[in-house]
XYZ file of C-alpha atoms in Angstrom:
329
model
C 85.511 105.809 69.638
C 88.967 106.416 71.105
C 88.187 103.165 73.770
C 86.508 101.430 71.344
C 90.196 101.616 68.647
C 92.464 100.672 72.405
C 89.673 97.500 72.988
C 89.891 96.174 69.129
C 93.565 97.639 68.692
C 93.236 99.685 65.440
C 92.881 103.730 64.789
C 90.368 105.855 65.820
C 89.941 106.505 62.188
C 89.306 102.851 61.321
C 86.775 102.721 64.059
C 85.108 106.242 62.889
C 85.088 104.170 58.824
C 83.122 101.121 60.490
C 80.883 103.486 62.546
C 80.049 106.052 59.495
C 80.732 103.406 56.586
C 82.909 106.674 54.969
C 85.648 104.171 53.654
C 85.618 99.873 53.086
C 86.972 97.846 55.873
C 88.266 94.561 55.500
C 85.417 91.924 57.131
C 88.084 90.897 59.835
C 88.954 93.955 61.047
C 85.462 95.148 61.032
C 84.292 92.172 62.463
C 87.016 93.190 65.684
C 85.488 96.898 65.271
C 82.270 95.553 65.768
C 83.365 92.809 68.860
C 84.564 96.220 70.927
C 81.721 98.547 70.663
C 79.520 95.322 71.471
C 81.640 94.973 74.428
C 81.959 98.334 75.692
C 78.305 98.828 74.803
C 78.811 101.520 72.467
C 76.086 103.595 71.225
C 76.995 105.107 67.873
C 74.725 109.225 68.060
C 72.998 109.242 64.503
C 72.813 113.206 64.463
C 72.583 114.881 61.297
C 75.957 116.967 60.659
C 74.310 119.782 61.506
C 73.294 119.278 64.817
C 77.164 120.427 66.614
C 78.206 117.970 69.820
C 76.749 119.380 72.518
C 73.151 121.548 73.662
C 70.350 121.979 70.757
C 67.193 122.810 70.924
C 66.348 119.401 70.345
C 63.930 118.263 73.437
C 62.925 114.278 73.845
C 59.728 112.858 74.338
C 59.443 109.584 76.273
C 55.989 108.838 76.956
C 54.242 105.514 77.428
C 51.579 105.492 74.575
C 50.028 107.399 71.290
C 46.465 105.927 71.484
C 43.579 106.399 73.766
C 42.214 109.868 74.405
C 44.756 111.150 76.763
C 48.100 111.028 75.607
C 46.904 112.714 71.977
C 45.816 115.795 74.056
C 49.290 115.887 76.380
C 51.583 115.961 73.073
C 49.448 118.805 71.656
C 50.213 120.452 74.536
C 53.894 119.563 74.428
C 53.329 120.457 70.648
C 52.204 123.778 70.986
C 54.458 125.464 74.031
C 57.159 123.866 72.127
C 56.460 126.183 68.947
C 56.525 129.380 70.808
C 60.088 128.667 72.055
C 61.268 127.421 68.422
C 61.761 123.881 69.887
C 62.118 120.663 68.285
C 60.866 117.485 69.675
C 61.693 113.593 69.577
C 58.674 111.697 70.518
C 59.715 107.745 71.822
C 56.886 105.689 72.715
C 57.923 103.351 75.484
C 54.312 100.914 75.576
C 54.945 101.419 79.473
C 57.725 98.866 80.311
C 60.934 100.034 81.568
C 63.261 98.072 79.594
C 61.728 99.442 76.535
C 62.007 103.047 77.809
C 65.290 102.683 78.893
C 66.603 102.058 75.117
C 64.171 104.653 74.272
C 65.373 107.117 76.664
C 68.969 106.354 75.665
C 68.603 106.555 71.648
C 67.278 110.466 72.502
C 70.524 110.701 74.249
C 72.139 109.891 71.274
C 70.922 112.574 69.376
C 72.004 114.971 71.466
C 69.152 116.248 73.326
C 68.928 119.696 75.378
C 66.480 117.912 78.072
C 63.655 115.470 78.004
C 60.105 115.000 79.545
C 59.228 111.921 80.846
C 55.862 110.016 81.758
C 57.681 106.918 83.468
C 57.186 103.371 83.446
C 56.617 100.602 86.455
C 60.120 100.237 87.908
C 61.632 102.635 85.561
C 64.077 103.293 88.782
C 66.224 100.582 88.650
C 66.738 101.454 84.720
C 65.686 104.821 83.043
C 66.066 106.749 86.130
C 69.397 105.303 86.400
C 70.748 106.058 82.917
C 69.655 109.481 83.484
C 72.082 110.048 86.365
C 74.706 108.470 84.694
C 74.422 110.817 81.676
C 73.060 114.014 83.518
C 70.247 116.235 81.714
C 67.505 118.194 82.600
C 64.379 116.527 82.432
C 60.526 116.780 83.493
C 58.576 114.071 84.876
C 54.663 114.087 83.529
C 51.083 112.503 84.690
C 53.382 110.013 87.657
C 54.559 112.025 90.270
C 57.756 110.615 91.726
C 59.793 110.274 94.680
C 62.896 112.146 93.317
C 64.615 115.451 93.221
C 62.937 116.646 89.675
C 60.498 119.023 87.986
C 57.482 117.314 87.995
C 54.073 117.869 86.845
C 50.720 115.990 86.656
C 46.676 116.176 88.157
C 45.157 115.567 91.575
C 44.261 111.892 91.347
C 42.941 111.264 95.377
C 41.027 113.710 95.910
C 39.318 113.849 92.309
C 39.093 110.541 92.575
C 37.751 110.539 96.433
C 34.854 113.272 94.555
C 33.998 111.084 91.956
C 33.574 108.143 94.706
C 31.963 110.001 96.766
C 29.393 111.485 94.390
C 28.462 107.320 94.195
C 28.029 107.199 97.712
C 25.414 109.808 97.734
C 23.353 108.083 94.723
C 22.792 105.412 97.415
C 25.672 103.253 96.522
C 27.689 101.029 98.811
C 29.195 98.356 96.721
C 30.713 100.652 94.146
C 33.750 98.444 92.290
C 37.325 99.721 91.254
C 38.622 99.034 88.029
C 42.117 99.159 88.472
C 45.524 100.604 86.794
C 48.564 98.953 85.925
C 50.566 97.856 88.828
C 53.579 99.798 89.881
C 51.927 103.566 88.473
C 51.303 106.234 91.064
C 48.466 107.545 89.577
C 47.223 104.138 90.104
C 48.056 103.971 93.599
C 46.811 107.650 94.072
C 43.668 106.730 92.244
C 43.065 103.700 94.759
C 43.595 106.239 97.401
C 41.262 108.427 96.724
C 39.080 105.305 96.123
C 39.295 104.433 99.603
C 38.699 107.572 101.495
C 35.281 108.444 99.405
C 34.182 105.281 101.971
C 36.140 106.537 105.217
C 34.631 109.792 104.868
C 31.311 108.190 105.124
C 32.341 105.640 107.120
C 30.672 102.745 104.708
C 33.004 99.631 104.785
C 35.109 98.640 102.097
C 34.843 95.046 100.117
C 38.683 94.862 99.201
C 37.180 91.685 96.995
C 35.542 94.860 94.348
C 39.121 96.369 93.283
C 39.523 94.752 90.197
C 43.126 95.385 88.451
C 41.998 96.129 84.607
C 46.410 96.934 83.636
C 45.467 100.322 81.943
C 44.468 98.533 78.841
C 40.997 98.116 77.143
C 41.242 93.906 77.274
C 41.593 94.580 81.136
C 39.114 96.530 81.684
C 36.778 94.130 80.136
C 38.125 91.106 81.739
C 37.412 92.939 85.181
C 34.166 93.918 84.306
C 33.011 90.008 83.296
C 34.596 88.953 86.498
C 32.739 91.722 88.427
C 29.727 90.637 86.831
C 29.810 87.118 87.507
C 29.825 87.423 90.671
C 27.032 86.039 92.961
C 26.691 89.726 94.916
C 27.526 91.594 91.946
C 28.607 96.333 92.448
C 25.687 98.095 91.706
C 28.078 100.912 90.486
C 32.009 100.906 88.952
C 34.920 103.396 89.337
C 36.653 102.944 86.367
C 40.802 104.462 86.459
C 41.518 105.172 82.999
C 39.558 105.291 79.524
C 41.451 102.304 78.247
C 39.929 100.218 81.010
C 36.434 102.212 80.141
C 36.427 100.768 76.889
C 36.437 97.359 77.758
C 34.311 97.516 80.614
C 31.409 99.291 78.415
C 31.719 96.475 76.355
C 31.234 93.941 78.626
C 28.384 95.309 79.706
C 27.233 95.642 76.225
C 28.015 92.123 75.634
C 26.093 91.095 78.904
C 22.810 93.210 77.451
C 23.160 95.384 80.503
C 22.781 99.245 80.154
C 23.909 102.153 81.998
C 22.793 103.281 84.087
C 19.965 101.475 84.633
C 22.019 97.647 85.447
C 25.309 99.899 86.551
C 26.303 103.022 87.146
C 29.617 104.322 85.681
C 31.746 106.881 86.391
C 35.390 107.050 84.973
C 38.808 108.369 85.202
C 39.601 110.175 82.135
C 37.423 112.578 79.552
C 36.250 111.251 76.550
C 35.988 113.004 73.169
C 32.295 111.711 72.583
C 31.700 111.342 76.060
C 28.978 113.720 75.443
C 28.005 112.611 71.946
C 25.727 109.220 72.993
C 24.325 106.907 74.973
C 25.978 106.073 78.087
C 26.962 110.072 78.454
C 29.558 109.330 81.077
C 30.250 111.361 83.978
C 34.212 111.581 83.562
C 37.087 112.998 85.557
C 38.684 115.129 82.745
C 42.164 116.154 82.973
C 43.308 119.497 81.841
C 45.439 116.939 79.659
C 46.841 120.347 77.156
C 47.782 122.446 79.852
C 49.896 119.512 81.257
C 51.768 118.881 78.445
C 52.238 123.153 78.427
C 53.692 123.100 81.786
C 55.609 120.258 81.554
C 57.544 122.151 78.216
C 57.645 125.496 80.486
C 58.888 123.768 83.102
C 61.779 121.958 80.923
C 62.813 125.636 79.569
C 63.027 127.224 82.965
C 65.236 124.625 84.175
C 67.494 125.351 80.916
C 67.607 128.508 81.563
C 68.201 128.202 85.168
C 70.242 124.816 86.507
C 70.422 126.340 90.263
C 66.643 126.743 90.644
C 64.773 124.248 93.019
C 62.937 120.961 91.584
C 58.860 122.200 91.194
C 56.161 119.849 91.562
C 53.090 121.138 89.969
C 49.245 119.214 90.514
C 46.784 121.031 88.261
C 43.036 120.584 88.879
C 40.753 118.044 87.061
C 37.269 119.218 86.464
C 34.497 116.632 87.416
C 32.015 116.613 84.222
C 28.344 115.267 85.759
C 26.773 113.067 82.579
C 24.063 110.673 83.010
C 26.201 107.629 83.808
C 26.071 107.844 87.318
C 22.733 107.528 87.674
C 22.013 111.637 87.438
C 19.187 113.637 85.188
């Protein structure tokens, strides 16, 4: 506030009435007030009074999404480790674009936050990632692994997804189709990894023309899915990276009065709730999506505790859950 009063040339105090409303300001002046901080880019903190300047227990949450299956799961986790260590979290939802989770990110600045856990966006380097070396605090990256100096901790995509491939291959399957993540993820690049060397390992060529990018949403998934199937050499089988994309592509197939698996196998990225419950039972990837979410809070309150420690990457284990999707008794 003191730069902001030198830019607009009034008292801190005038500044600190136009910021808090505590006392009336005439429009002018406020108008000046308001001219300086825009300026300077000033970022009033709305903290309650009783939240001191400095560390609280206060930990942020910027993470790209509240629906679908997973992210539900990962802030239980969050939820519960956070509990036993009497923390409080601030949960921003940055609908995965880095401009959005930048202002996210920087509003939980604002109020003051001990640290922060992080599942970041596409290109959230050239913005997020530099806010948060320009105002220095501990945080955790979650689910995208990164190529920086920083806690991080997510789930072996390749080779779960190489398994899940592979398990395909063995059905008798050669042109299995990808479904896609969003562009710019690692887990979707890992997840097109692992893809990739199912078909290396036993040696069966690749038709680059069956990765379909579905964008981690349900409408993509089912866009790739009609495009898949209107093909003139359609997949007899479909990898599907996320349970967004899952959603759409079952219902394209639903649409096209095609079952599974007896028109297309299925397997998919991602555990489902009911994925047990009815027809197609889907043979799933399932991330250990609570105890990622507990790390990632454990994680946070080590480096707290502890600055000087090295930067831990952790990959926990998914657990491959056979269904009838892909083709299996």
């Amino acid at each position: 506030m003191t730069m902001v009063a030198r830019a607009a040339g009034v008292s801190v105090s005038t500044v600190s009435h136009v910021v808090n409303g505590t006392r009336p300001v005439a429009p002018a002046t406020r108008q000046i007030v308001l001219d300086a901080m825009d300026r300077l880019d000033f970022t009033h903190r709305p903290v309650a009074r009783s939240l001191a300047a400095g560390s609280t227990t206060t930990i942020g949450l910027a993470i790209s999404s509240l629906s679908t299956t997973y992210w539900p799961e990962l802030v239980a986790g969050f939820q519960e480790e956070a509990r036993r260590w009497n923390l409080q979290l601030l949960v921003a939802a940055t609908a995965e674009d880095n401009i959005h989770e930048e202002r996210a990110v920087a509003n939980l600045l604002a109020h003051h936050i001990a640290g922060l856990v992080i599942t970041p966006a596409p290109n959230w380097q050239d913005t997020t990632l530099r806010l948060l070396r320009e105002h220095p605090i501990p945080f955790v990256i979650v689910d995208r692994i990164q190529d920086v100096k920083a806690d991080q901790v997510g789930v072996e995509n390749e080779t779960s997804s190489a398994a899940i491939v592979d398990h395909l291959i063995q059905r008798g399957h050669t042109r299995i189709a990808m479904i896609t993540g969003l562009e710019g993820l690692t887990t979707t690049e890992e997840r097109r990894a692992g893809y990739l060397r199912a078909f290396r390992h036993r040696g069966v060529e690749v038709d680059p023309t069956l990765l379909v990018p579905g964008g981690s949403t349900e409408s993509g998934g089912r866009r790739a899915m009609v495009e898949l199937l209107a093909r003139s050499d359609p997949p007899t089988a479909v990898f599907s990276a996320s349970d967004s994309m899952t959603v759409g592509a079952l219902r394209a197939l639903r649409e096209a009065n095609l079952t599974v698996p007896d028109d297309m196998a299925m397997v998919a990225f991602d555990e489902f709730p009911w994925g047990d419950a009815f027809e197609p039972r889907l043979t799933t990837v399932a991330q250990p999506c609570f105890a990622i979410g507990a790390r990632a809070i454990q994680m946070l309150r080590r480096r707290l505790e502890d600055p000087s420690l090295p930067p831990q990457t952790l990959r926990l284990s998914p657990e491959i859950v056979h269904r009838s999707s892909c083709g299996c008794r």
